[in-house]
XYZ file of C-alpha atoms in Angstrom:
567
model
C 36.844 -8.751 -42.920
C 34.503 -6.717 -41.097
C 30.516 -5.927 -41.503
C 29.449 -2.278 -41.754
C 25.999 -2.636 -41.113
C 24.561 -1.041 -37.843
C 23.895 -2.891 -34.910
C 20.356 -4.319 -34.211
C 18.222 -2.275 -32.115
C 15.858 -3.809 -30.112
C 12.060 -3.281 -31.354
C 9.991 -2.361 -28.453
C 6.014 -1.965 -29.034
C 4.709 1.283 -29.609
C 3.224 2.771 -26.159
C -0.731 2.673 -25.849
C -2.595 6.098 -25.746
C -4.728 4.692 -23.413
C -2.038 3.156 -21.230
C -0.223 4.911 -17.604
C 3.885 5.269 -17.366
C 4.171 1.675 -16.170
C 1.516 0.063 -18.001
C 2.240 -2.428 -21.058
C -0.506 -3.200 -23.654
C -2.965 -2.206 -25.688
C -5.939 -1.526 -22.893
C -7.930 -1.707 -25.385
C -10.837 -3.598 -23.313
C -10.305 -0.815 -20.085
C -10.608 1.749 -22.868
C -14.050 0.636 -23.888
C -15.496 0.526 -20.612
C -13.743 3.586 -19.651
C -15.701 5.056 -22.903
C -18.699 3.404 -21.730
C -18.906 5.118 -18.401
C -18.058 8.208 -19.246
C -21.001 8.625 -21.579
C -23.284 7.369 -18.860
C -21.748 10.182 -16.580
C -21.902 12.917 -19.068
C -25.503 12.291 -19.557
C -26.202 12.016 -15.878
C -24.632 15.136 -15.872
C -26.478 17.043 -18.406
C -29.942 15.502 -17.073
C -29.180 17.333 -13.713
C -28.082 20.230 -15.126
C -30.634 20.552 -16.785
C -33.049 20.732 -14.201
C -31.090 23.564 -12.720
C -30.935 25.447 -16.255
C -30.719 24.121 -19.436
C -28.737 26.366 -21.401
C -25.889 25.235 -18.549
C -25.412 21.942 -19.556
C -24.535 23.135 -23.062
C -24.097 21.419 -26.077
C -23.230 18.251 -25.149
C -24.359 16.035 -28.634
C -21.209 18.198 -30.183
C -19.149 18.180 -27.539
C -19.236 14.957 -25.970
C -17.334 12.968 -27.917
C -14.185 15.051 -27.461
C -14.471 15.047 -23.917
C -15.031 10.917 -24.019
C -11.292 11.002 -26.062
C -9.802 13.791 -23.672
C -10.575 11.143 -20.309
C -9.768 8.261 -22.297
C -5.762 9.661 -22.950
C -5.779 10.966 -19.565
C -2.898 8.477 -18.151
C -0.826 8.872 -21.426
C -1.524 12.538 -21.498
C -2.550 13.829 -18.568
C -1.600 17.880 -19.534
C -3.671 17.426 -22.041
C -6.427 15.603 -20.718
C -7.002 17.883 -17.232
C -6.697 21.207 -19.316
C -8.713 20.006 -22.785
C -11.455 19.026 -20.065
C -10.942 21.552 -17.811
C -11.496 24.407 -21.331
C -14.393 21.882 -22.156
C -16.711 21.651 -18.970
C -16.208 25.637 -19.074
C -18.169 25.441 -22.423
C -20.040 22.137 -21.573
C -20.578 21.929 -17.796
C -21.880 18.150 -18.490
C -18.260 17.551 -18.737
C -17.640 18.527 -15.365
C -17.107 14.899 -13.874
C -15.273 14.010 -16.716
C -12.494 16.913 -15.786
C -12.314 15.473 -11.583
C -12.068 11.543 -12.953
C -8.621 13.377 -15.180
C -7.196 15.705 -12.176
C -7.416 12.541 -9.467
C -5.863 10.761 -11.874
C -2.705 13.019 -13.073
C -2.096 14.090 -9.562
C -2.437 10.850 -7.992
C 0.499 9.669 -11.064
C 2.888 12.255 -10.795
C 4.992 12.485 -7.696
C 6.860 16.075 -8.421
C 5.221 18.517 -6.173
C 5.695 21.444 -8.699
C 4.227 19.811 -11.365
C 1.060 18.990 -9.987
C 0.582 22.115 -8.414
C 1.348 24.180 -11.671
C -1.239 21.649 -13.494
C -4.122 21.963 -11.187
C -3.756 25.676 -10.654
C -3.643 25.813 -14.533
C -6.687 24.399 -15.489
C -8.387 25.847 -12.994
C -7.414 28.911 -14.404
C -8.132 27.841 -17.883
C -11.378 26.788 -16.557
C -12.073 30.374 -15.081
C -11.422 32.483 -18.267
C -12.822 30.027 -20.686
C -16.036 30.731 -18.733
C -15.937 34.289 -18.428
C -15.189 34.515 -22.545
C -17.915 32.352 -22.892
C -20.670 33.100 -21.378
C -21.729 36.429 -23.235
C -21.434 34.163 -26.657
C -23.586 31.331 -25.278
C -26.221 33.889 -24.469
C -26.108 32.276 -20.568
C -24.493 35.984 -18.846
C -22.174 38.417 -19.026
C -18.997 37.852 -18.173
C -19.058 37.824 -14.594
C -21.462 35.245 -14.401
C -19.280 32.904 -16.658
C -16.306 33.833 -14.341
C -18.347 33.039 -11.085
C -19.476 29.363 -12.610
C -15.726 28.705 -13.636
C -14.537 29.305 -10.333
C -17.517 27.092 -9.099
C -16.500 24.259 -11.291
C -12.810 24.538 -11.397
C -12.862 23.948 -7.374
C -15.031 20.913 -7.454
C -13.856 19.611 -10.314
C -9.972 20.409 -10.450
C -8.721 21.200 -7.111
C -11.076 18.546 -4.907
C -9.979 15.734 -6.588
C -6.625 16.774 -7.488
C -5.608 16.972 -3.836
C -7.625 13.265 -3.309
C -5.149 12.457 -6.281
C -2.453 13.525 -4.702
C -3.137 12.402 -1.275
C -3.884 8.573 -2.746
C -0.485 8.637 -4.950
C 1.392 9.976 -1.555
C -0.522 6.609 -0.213
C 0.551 4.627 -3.059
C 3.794 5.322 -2.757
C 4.223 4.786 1.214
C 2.793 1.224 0.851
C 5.281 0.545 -2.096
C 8.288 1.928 0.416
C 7.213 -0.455 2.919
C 6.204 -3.479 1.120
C 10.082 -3.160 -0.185
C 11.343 -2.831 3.398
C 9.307 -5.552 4.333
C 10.961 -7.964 1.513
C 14.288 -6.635 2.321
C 14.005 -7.345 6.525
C 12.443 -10.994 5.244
C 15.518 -11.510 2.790
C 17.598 -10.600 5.670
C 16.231 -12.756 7.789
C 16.154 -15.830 5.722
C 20.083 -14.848 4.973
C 20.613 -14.490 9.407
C 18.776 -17.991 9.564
C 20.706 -19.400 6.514
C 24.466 -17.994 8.607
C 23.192 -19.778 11.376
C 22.656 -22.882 10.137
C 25.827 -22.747 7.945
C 27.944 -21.714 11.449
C 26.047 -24.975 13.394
C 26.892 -27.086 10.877
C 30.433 -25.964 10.539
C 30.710 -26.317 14.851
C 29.174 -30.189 14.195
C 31.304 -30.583 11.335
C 34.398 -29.526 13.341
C 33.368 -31.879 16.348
C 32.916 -34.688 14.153
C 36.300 -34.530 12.473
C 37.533 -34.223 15.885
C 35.649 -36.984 17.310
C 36.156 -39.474 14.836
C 39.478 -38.576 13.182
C 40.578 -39.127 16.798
C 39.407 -42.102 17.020
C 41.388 -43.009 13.295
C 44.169 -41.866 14.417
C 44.183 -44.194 17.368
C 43.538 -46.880 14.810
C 46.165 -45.942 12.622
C 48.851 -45.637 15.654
C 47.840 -49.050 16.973
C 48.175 -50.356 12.976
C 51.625 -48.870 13.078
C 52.974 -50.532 15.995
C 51.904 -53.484 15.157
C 53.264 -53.752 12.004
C 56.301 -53.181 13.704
C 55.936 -55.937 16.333
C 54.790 -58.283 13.583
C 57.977 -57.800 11.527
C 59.843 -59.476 13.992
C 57.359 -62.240 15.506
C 55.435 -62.690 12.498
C 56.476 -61.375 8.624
C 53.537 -63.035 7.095
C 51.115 -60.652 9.040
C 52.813 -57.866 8.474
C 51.282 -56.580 5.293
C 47.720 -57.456 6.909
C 48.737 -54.559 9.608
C 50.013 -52.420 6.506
C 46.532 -52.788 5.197
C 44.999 -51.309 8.680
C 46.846 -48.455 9.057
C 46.522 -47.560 4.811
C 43.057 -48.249 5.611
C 42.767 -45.852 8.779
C 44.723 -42.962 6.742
C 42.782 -43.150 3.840
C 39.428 -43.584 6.014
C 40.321 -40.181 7.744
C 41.235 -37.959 3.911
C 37.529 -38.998 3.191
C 36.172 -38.103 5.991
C 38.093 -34.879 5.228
C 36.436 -34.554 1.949
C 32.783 -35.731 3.505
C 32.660 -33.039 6.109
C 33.832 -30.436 4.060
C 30.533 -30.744 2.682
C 29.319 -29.182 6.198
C 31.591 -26.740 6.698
C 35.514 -25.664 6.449
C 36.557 -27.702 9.337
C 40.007 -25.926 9.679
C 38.359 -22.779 10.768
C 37.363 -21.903 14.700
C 34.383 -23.108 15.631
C 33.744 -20.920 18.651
C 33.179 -24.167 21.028
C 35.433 -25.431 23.447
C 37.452 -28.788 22.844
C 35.602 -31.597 23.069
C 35.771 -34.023 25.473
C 34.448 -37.400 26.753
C 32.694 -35.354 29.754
C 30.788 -33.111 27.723
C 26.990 -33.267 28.436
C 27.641 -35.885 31.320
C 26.193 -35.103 34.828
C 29.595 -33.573 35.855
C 29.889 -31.136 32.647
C 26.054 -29.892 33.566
C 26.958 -29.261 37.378
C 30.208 -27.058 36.042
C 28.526 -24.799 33.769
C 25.521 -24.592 36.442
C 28.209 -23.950 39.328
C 29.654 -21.336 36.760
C 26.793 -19.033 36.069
C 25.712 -19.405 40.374
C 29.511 -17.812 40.684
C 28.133 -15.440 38.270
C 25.330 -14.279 40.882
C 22.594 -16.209 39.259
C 20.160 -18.247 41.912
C 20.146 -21.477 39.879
C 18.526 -25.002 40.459
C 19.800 -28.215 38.944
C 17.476 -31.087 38.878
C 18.751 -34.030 37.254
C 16.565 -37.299 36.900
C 17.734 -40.435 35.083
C 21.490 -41.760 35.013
C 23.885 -40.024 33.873
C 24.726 -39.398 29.986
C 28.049 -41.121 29.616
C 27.010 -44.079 27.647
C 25.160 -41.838 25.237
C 26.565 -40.821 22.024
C 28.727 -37.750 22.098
C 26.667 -35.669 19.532
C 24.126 -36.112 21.945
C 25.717 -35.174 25.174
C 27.090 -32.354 22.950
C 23.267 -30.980 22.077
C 23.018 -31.080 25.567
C 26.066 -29.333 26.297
C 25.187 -26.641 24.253
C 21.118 -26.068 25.191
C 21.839 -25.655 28.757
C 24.941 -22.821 27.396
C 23.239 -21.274 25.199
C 19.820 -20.899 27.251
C 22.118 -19.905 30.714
C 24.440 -17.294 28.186
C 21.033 -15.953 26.944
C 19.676 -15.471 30.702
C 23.127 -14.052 31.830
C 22.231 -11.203 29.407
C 19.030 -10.603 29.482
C 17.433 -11.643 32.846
C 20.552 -11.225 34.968
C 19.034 -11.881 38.634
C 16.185 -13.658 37.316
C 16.003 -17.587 39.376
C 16.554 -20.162 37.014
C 15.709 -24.045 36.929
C 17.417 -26.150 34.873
C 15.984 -29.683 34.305
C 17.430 -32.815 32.928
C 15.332 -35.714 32.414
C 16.904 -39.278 31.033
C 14.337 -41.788 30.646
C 14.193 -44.526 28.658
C 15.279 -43.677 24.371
C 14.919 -39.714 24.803
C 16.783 -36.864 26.807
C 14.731 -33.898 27.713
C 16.490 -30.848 28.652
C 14.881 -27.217 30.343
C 15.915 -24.305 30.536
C 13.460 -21.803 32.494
C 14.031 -18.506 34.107
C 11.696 -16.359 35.577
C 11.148 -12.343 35.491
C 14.518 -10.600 36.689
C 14.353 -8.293 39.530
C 15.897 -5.378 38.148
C 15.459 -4.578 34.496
C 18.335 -4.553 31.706
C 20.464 -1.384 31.338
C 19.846 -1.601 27.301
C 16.152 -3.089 26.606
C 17.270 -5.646 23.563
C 14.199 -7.784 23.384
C 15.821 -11.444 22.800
C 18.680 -10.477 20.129
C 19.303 -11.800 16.741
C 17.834 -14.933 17.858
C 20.598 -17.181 15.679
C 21.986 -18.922 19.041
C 18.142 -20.632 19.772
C 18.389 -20.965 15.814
C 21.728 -22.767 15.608
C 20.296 -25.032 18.692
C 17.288 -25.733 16.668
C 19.386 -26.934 13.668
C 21.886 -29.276 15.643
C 18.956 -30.912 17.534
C 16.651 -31.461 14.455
C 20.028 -33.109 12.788
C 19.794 -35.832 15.234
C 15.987 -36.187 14.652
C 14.615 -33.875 17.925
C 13.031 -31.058 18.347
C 13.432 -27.532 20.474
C 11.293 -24.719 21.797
C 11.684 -21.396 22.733
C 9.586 -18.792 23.978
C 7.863 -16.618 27.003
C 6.520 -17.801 29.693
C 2.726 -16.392 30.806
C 4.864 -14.753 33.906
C 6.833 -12.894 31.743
C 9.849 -15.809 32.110
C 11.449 -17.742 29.120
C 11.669 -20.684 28.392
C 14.245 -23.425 26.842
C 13.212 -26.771 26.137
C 14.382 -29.827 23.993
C 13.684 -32.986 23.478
C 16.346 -35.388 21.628
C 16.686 -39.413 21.195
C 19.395 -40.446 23.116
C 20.596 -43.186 20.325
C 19.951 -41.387 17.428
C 20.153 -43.004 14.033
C 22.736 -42.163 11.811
C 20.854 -40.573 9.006
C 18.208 -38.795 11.519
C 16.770 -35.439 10.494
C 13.634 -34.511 10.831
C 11.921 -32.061 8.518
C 12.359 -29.220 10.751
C 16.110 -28.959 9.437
C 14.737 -28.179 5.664
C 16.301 -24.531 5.524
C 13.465 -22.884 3.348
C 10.191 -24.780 4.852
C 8.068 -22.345 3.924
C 8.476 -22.623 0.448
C 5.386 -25.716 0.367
C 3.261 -22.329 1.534
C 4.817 -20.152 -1.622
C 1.161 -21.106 -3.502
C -0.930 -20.327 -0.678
C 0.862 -16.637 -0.025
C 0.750 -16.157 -3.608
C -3.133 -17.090 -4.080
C -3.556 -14.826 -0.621
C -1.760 -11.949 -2.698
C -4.521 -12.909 -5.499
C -7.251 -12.674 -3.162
C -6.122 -9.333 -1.322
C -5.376 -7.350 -4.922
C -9.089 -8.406 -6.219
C -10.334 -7.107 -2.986
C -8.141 -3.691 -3.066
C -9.560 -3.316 -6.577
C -12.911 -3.754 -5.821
C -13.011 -1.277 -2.935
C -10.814 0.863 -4.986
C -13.859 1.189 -7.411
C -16.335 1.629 -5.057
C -14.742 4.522 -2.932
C -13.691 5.861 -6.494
C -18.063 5.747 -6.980
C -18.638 6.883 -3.633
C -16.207 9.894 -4.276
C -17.139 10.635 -7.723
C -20.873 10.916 -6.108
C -19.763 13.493 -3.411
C -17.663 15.528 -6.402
C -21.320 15.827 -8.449
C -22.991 16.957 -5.553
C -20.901 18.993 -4.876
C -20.862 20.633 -8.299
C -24.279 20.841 -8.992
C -24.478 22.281 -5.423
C -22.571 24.695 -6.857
C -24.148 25.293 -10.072
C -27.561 25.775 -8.721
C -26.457 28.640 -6.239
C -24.328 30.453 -9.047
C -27.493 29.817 -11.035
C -29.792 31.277 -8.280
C -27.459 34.671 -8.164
C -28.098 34.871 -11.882
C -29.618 38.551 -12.011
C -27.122 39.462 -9.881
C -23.870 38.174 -11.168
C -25.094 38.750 -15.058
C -28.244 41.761 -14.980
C -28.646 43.744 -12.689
C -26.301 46.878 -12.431
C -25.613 49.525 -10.073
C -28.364 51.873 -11.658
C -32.329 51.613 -10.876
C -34.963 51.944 -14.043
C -35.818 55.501 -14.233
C -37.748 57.300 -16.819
C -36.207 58.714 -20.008
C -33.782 55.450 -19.857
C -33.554 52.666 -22.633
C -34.528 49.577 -23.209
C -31.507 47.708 -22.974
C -30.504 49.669 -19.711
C -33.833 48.978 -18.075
C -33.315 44.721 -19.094
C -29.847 45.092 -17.729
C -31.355 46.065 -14.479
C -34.310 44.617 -13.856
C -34.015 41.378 -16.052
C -35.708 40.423 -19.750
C -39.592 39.921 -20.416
C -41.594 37.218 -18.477
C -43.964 35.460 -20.781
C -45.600 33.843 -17.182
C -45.906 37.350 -15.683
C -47.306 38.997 -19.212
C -49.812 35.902 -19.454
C -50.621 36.760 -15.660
C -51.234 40.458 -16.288
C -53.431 39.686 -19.833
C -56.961 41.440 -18.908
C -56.012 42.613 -15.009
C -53.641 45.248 -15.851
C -54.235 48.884 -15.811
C -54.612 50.389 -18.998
C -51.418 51.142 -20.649
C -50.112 54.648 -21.838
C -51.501 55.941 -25.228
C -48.242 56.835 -26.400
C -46.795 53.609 -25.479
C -45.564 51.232 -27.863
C -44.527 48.410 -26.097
C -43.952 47.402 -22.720
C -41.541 44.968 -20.422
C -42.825 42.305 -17.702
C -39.986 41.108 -15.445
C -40.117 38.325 -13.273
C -40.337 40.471 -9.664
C -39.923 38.016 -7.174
C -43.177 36.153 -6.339
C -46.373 36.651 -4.472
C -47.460 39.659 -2.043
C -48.840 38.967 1.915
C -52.402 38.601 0.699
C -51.384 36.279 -1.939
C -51.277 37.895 -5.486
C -48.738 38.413 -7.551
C -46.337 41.601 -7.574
C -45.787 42.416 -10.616
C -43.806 45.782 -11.731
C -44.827 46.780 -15.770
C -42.232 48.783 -17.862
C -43.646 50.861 -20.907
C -41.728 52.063 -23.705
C -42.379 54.884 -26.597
C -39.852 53.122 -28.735
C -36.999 52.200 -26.860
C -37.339 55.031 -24.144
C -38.972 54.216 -21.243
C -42.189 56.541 -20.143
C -43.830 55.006 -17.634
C -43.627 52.540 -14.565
C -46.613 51.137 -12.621
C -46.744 48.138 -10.480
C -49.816 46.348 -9.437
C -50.997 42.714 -8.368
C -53.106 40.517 -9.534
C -54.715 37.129 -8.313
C -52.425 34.249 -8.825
C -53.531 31.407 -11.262
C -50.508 29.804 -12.030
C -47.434 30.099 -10.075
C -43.997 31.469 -11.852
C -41.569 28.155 -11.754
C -38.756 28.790 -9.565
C -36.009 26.911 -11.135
C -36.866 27.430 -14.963
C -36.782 30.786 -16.485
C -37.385 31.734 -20.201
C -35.641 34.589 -21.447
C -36.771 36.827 -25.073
């Protein structure tokens, strides 16, 4: 019978609006202090501003709250964040630092060139028209002075820190490359290291088997004989002989079944057979005689007795540091005068292997190779409780040396054979890792400060010489005040009424037209060479102008320079 109901699907938690593409949680808590901050910065904002001009900050009681939302879905939403800010801060220049804090951080997430582009260049855009349609209906200019501050704050705001963003993500990214090449050359090591162990172990395996199942099957021949002899002289010892040679075969399947632990012992080894020579006096003299046919200038200095009463694992270790170090020096010093130096003394064998700079360099510079050959050595003489070195000399030479007990114990292994040693130190990298990511943070956040600094300075930089160009960019036209023109033609050229400069004229100007019904005091431009105050006077018969005088008078209070009141 079967079921028709669906198949589960697996719940996964809603996504956070306040959380990036590979971010998991709530955020709730980064949220709040994100919320926090912003505030602070907005009001910052609007407090410098507002020196500059007050109607520039706009409305920001009204409008700060959306802006607050707009940077806090910035990561989930970051189309919507840049361009809501970027329309906002054209509106409500307080939100100006809010719109750089959302471009870094869109164009620092996304890694397609087009998209980023086509978002920055968009709200800047948005930015540029939202403040020339504004402007005129916020009573702060015409339309060309809303353009001109757009432009001002859609380059220090949008395309400054949106190439920062997009220069930290390309950052971002490079580290994240490497740091996975890094663990990938480290996991290749460790697997090189791990081979070479594995292959040494296999070679000692192998020599063991043939060492020792030798030496069984010497037993087990001798057993056989004599079970033969002793069924003629003596039948009542000849199932004692039986016993032997069972004894010897069976001893030599386990052994079978022991070293396979090691390694496959049926598979070539790479080493030559061994013999009873190997590592003796004798065997050392051939392989040094060997690499002098070669054309190497070598020097054999041997002190102690000879190594035949020694174990054969360690005359084998032997047998194999002075091959590998003279292979190693046959390929990579060729030329170079070597010394190698056997020293027997008392419980320990110490073997060198040093070769000095060669004479002519290697056709193909390959540093030292793979390195598993000195690795290998390092396995098979920490196995039988020694230890081996390898490195350059201060000359520029390398050296070889190792020292190993010449009656080794039969479980000896000293802690240098543990394959992964450096996992005791897993807690210490990891709490380093700790450490360094606190420490990235932190300077994260302060160069984030330092930069969000420069962008306000920047920006009000900005605003205050847009600000200063105000008559220019938003009044003044083309046309000088002439009579028989009206009113609003003579404000668009010469500016609205000065309440300073009328309170500065009360009781000094010259007496007005008869027929004049009002009249218009500009701000000119400040004081004259003998230090009075230019001022220009406009009079109307209605709304047509009639007559234009200019005269000075003392100055008693100075005309602020960076506040301006406009009727």
């Amino acid at each position: 019978m079967t079921s028709s109901a669906p198949p589960a699907v697996e719940k996964r938690p809603a996504r956070s609006p306040f959380a990036g593409p590979d971010e998991r949680g709530r955020q709730l808590w980064r949220a709040g202090g994100e919320a926090v901050l912003a505030a602070a910065v907005v009001l910052l904002t609007y407090l410098g501003e507002s020196e500059i001009e007050a109607r520039l900050a706009g409305r920001v009681p009204a409008l700060a709250a959306i802006g607050i939302a707009l940077v806090l879905v910035r990561r989930r939403f970051p189309v919507v964040g840049v361009v809501g800010l970027a329309a906002l801060m054209a509106v409500a220049p307080a939100a100006a630092l809010l719109t750089a804090v959302a471009a870094y951080t869109a164009a620092r997430q996304w890694e397609t060139t087009q998209r980023r582009v086509g978002l920055l260049l968009g709200a800047a855009g948005v930015a540029m028209v939202t403040g020339a349609a504004s402007a005129p209906a916020l009573d702060v200019g015409n339309w060309v002075f809303g353009l001109a501050l757009g432009a001002v704050l859609a380059v220090t705001t949008v395309v400054v820190p949106g190439l920062v963003g997009t220069a930290a993500g390309q950052q971002d990214r490079l580290l994240g490359a490497l740091r996975e090449r890094a663990a990938a050359a480290e996991e290749a090591r460790l697997l090189a290291d791990s081979e070479a162990r594995v292959r040494e172990r296999t070679r000692i395996a192998a020599e063991m088997h043939d060492l020792v199942g030798h030496r069984l099957s010497v037993v087990s021949l001798y057993s056989d004989g004599l079970e033969m002899v002793l069924r003629k002289e003596a039948p009542g010892l000849r199932d004692e002989a039986a016993v032997v040679g069972r004894a010897a075969r069976e001893a030599m399947r386990e052994l079978r079944e022991v070293l396979g632990v090691l390694g496959p012992v049926g598979q070539t080894t790479g080493g030559e057979a061994l013999t009873d020579a190997t590592g003796t006096r004798a065997d050392i003299e051939a392989l040094v005689e060997e690499s002098r046919g070669a054309g190497i200038p070598l020097e054999l200095d041997w002190d102690g007795p000879d190594l035949d009463a020694r174990p054969a694992r360690v005359r084998r270790a032997v047998h194999r540091v002075v091959r590998e170090a003279l292979t190693n020096v046959h390929r990579y010093a060729a030329g170079a005068h070597v010394t190698v130096s056997v020293r027997h003394a008392g419980e320990r064998v110490e073997v060198q292997v040093r070769n000095g700079v060669p004479p002519v360099p290697p056709v193909a510079v390959t540093g030292l190779g793979t390195g598993r050959g000195l690795i290998g050595l390092r396995e098979r003489v920490a196995l039988l409780g020694g230890c081996l070195e390898a490195g350059r000399t201060p000359g520029g030479g390398f050296t070889v040396t190792a020292g190993i007990p010449a009656e080794p114990g039969p479980g000896a292994e000293s802690p240098e054979a543990a394959p992964y040693e450096e996992v005791p130190g897993a807690a210490v990298e990891e709490s380093g890792r700790g450490l360094s990511a606190f420490h990235r943070r932190l300077g994260g956040a302060v160069v984030g400060l330092v930069g969000l600094v420069g962008v306000s300075v920047m920006m009000l930089f900005g605003v205050a010489l847009v600000d200063r160009s105000r008559y220019d960019l938003a009044y003044q036209s083309p046309e000088k005040p002439r009579l028989g023109m009206e009113r609003e033609q003579v404000e668009r050229a010469v500016g609205p009424d000065n309440v300073v400069v009328r309170a500065a004229a009360a009781g000094r100007e010259p007496p007005r037209p008869r027929s004049a019904t009002h009249c218009l005091y500009p701000y000119a431009g400040g004081q004259g060479e003998d230090g009075k105050l230019d001022i220009v006077r406009y009079c109307f018969r209605a709304d047509t102008l009639i007559a234009i005088d200019r005269f000075t008078v003392p100055t008693v209070t100075e005309p602020p320079h960076g506040r301006r009141t406009h009727d």
